[in-house]
Structures are given as C-alpha cells and as structure tokens.
Coordinates of C-alpha atoms in Angstrom, one line a residue:
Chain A
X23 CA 0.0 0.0 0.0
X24 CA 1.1 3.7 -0.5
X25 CA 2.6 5.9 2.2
X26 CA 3.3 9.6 2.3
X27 CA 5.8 11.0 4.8
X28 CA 5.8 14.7 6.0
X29 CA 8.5 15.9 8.3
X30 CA 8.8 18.0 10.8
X31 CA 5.6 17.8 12.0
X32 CA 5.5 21.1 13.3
X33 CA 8.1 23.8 13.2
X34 CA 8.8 27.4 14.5
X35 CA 10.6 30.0 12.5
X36 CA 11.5 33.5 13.1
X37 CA 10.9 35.5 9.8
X38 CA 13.7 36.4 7.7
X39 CA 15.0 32.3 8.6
X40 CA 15.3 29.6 6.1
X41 CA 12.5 26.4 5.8
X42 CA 12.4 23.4 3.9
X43 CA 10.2 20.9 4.5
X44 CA 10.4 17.6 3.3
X45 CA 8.0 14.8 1.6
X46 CA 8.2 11.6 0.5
X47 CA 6.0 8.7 -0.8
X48 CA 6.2 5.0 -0.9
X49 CA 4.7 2.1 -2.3
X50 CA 4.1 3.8 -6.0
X51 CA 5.8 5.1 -8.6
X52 CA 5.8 8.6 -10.8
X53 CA 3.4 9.6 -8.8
X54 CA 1.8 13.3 -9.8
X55 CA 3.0 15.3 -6.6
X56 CA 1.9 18.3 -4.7
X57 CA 2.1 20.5 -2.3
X58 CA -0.6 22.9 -0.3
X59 CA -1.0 25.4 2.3
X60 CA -3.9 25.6 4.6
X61 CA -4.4 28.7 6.5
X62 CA -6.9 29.7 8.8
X63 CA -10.5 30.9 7.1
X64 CA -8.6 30.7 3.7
X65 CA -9.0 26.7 2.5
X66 CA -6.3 24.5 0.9
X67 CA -5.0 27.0 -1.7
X68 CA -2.6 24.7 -4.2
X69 CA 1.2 26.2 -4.3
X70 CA 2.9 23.8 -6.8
X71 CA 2.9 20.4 -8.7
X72 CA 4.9 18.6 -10.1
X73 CA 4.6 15.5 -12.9
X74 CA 8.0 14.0 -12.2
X75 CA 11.7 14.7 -11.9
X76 CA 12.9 18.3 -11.9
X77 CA 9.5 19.3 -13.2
X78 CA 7.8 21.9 -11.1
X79 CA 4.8 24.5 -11.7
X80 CA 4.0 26.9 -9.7
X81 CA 0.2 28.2 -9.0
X82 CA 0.6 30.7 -6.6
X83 CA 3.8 33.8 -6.8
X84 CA 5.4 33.8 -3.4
X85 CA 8.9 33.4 -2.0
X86 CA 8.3 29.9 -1.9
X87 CA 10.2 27.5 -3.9
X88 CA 9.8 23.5 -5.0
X89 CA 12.3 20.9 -6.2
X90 CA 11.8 16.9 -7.1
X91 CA 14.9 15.4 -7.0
X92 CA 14.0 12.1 -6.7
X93 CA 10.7 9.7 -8.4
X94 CA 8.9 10.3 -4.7
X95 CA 10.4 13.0 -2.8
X96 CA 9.4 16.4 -3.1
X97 CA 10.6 19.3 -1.4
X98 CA 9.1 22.9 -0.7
X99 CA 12.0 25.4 0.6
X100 CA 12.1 29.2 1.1
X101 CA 14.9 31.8 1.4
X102 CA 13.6 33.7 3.8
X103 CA 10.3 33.0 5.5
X104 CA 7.7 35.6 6.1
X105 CA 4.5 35.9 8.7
X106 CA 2.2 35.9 6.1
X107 CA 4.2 32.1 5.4
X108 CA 2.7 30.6 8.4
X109 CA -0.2 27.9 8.1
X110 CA -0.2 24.2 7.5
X111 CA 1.3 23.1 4.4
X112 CA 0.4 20.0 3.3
X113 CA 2.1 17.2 0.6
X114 CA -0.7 15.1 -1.8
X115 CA 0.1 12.5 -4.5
X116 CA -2.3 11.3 -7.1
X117 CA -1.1 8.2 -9.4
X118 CA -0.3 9.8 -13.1
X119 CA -2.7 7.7 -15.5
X120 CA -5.6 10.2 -15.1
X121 CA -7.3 9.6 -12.1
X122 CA -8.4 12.3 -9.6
X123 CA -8.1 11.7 -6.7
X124 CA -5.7 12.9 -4.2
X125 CA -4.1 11.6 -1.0
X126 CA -2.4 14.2 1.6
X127 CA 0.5 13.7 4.5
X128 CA 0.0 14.0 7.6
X129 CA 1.2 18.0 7.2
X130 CA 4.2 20.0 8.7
X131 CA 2.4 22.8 10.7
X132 CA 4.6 26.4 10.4
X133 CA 4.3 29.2 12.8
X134 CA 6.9 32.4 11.8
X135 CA 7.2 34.3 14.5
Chain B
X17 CA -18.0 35.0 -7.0
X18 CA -15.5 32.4 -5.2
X19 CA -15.2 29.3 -7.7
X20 CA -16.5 27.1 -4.7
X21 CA -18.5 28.3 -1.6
X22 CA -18.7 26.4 1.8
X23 CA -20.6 27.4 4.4
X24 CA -17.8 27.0 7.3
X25 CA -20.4 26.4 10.4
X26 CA -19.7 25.2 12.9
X27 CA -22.5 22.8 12.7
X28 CA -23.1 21.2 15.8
X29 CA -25.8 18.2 15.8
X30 CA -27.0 15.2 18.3
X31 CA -25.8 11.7 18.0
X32 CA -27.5 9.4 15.7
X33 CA -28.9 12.6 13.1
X34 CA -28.9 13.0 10.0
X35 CA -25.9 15.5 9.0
X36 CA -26.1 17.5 5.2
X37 CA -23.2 19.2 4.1
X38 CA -23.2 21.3 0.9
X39 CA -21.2 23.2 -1.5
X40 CA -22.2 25.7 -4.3
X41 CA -19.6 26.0 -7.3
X42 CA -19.6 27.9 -10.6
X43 CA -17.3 26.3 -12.7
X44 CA -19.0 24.4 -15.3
X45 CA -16.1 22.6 -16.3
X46 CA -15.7 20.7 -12.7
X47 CA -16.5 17.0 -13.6
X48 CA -15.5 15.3 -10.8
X49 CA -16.9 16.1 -6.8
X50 CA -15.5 15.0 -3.7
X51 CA -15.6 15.3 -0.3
X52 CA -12.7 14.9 2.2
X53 CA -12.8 14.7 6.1
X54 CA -9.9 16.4 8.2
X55 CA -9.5 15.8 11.8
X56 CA -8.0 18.4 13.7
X57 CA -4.3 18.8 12.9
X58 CA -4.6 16.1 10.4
X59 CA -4.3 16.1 6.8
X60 CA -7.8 15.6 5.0
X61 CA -8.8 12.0 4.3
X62 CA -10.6 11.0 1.1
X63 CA -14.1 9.5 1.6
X64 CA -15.8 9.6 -1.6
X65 CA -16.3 10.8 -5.1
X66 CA -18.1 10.7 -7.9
X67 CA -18.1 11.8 -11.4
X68 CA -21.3 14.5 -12.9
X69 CA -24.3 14.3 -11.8
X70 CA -26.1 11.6 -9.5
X71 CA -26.1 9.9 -5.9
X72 CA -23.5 7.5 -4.5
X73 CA -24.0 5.9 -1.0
X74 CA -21.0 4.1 1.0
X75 CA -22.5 3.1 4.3
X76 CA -23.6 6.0 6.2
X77 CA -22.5 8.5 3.8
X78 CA -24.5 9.9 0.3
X79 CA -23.1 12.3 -1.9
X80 CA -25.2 13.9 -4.1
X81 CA -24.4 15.9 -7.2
X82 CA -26.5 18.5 -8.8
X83 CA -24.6 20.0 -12.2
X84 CA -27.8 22.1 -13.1
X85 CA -28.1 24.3 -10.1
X86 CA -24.3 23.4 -9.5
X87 CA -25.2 22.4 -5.8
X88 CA -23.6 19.5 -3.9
X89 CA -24.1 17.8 -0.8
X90 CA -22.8 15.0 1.5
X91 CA -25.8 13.2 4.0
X92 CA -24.8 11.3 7.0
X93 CA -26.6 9.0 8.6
X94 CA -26.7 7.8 12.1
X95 CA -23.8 10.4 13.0
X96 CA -21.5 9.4 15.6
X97 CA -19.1 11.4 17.8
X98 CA -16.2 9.8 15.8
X99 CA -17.4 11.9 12.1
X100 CA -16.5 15.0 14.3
X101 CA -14.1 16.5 11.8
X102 CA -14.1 19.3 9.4
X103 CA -15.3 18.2 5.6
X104 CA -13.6 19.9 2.8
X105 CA -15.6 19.2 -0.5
X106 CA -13.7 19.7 -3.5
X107 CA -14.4 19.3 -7.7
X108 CA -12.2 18.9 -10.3
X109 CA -11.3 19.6 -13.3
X110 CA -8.6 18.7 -16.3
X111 CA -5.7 21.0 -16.3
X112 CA -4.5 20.4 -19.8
X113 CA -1.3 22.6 -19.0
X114 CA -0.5 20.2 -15.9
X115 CA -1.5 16.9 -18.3
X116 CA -3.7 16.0 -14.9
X117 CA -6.9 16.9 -12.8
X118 CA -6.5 20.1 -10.8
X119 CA -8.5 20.3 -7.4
X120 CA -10.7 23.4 -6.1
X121 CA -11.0 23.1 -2.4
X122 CA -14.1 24.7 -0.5
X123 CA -12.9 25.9 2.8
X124 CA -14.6 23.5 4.8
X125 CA -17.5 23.1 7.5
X126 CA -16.6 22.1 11.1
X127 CA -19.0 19.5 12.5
X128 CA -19.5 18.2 16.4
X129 CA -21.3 15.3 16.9
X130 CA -22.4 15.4 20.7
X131 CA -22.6 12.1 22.7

C-alpha cells in the first residue's frame, strides 16, 4: 500500500529564517506530486505540482520555492520566510494515468514568529 | 464570485442525526466532486467521489451531485461522535497545461457530533 511522509511535523521559525520541509511517498511510482498550504479561514489553496523529476509549476507567486529530486520526494523550501508564510502546508500524490483523486501527508504545521 | 463556496459552520448536531453538508460551485467545467474529512491537525482523508451528476452511498454516507443548479451535498446517517471533523468538498477539473486533474477546495464546515 502507499505511504506519504511529511516531516517535521511542526516547526517554529523566526521571519527572515530559512524552511524546507520535506515529503516523500512509498509504495508507487511517478506519482503526480503536490504540495498545499492551509491557512486559517482561507482553504487548501494549491502552491505547486509537479509531474516528475525536476519538473515543477508553480500556481501561486510567493517566496516559496519546490524541487523533485527524486521519483517520490518532493521538497518545498524558502529563502527567507515571512508571517504571512505561516499555516499548515500539506504534501498530496495522485497516481499519473488520469485519475483524480488525491491523497495528503500527515502536514508540517509552520508558525513564523 | 468564489469558484466554490462552503458554508464554514460550525455545525453542531445530536448523536445518531442525520448530517447535510453542501457546496455551491460555478465552474461548469468541474467533472468530478469529492468530499474529504480532516481531523483536527490532520491532513484531509478521502471518503468519496463521484463523477457529474447523480447519488452515490457508502455506508452511512451519500453524496449527491447537482450539475444544473451546481449544488452538492454529503448526507450522513446515524452520526457518531467519531465523524467529528471538518469536511472539505472539493471538484475537479482537467488541467490540460499540468496533463492532470487540478483540485478546487471549498474551505470546509466544522461539524460536532455530541454524545
């Protein structure tokens, strides 16, 4: 069966400080990959995506950043973090042939104080 | 207009009622509606979807799909203190850009189930 990994699970920054948060799923391959922020009152709002190796698109402009440098691990890093960066960000996979339907990480919660 | 509208409650209901959910959308190129259940400080959990318009039941839960007055809606039955959760519908659509289906969230409606 498939697995997604987030880690941390919960982090504290102070602004201006570097983040990267790391995801990773087993147990399928080439999976579609994503990754989402969820802040208060405001929904899961979709940041990037990626269809496979070193391919990235971004949905949202921010000083956010993704990479995939490997088939199942997919990283979301930031220069310099911001308040406005806080909120729970969470990593989804889908398989690639067409299907819709998504399945999220536990989440890596981010407070920038 | 918001893409997808959820009324974020909270909705707070008795043990053993019968729970409705519902999201407007106005997209007209969403095909596919789901619904998702989040516990607190969890990430959201798939429970069902289905494709246009029509009903689909898995045990205590229905979703319903309306495309003509682009209306959904997720029933549960015989609610127990354990579906206390927030449910995030969501629709889809085929991002041809992305080569794969692109998800609009709703923000969600926080229900309590009390004992």
């Amino acid at each position: 069966s498939q697995t997604i990994h987030q880690w941390p699970a919960t982090l504290v920054q102070p602004v201006g400080s570097p983040l990267s948060l790391e995801c990773t799923v087993e147990g399928t391959s080439n999976p579609n990959l994503y990754w989402y922020r969820q802040a208060a009152g405001r929904g899961l709002q979709l940041l990037f995506y990626s269809v496979g190796i070193g391919q990235i698109s971004s949905e949202v402009p921010q000083n956010l950043s993704a990479s995939r440098p490997q088939d199942r691990q997919f990283i979301l890093s930031s220069k310099k973090l911001l308040l406005s960066d806080s909120g729970f960000y969470l990593c989804a996979w889908s398989v690639q042939s067409g299907t819709v339907e998504q399945y999220f990480g536990p989440g890596t919660r981010l407070t920038v104080t | 207009q918001k893409e997808v509208e959820q009324d974020p409650g909270p909705l707070s209901v008795p043990e053993g009622a019968i729970v409705s959910l519902n999201c407007t959308y106005s997209n007209s190129a969403f095909q596919y509606f789901m619904w998702y259940r989040q516990y607190s400080r969890k990430g959201p959990e798939l429970l069902m979807y289905t494709y246009s318009s029509g009903n689909k039941e898995d045990g205590r839960f229905t979703a319903q799909v309306d495309k003509s007055s682009k209306y959904i809606s997720l029933f549960i039955r015989d609610s127990q203190p354990s579906d206390s959760a927030t449910y995030l519908c969501a629709m889809s659509a085929f991002h041809s850009g992305a080569g794969s289906y692109q998800l609009t969230f709703g923000k969600g409606t926080k229900l309590s189930v009390i004992p």
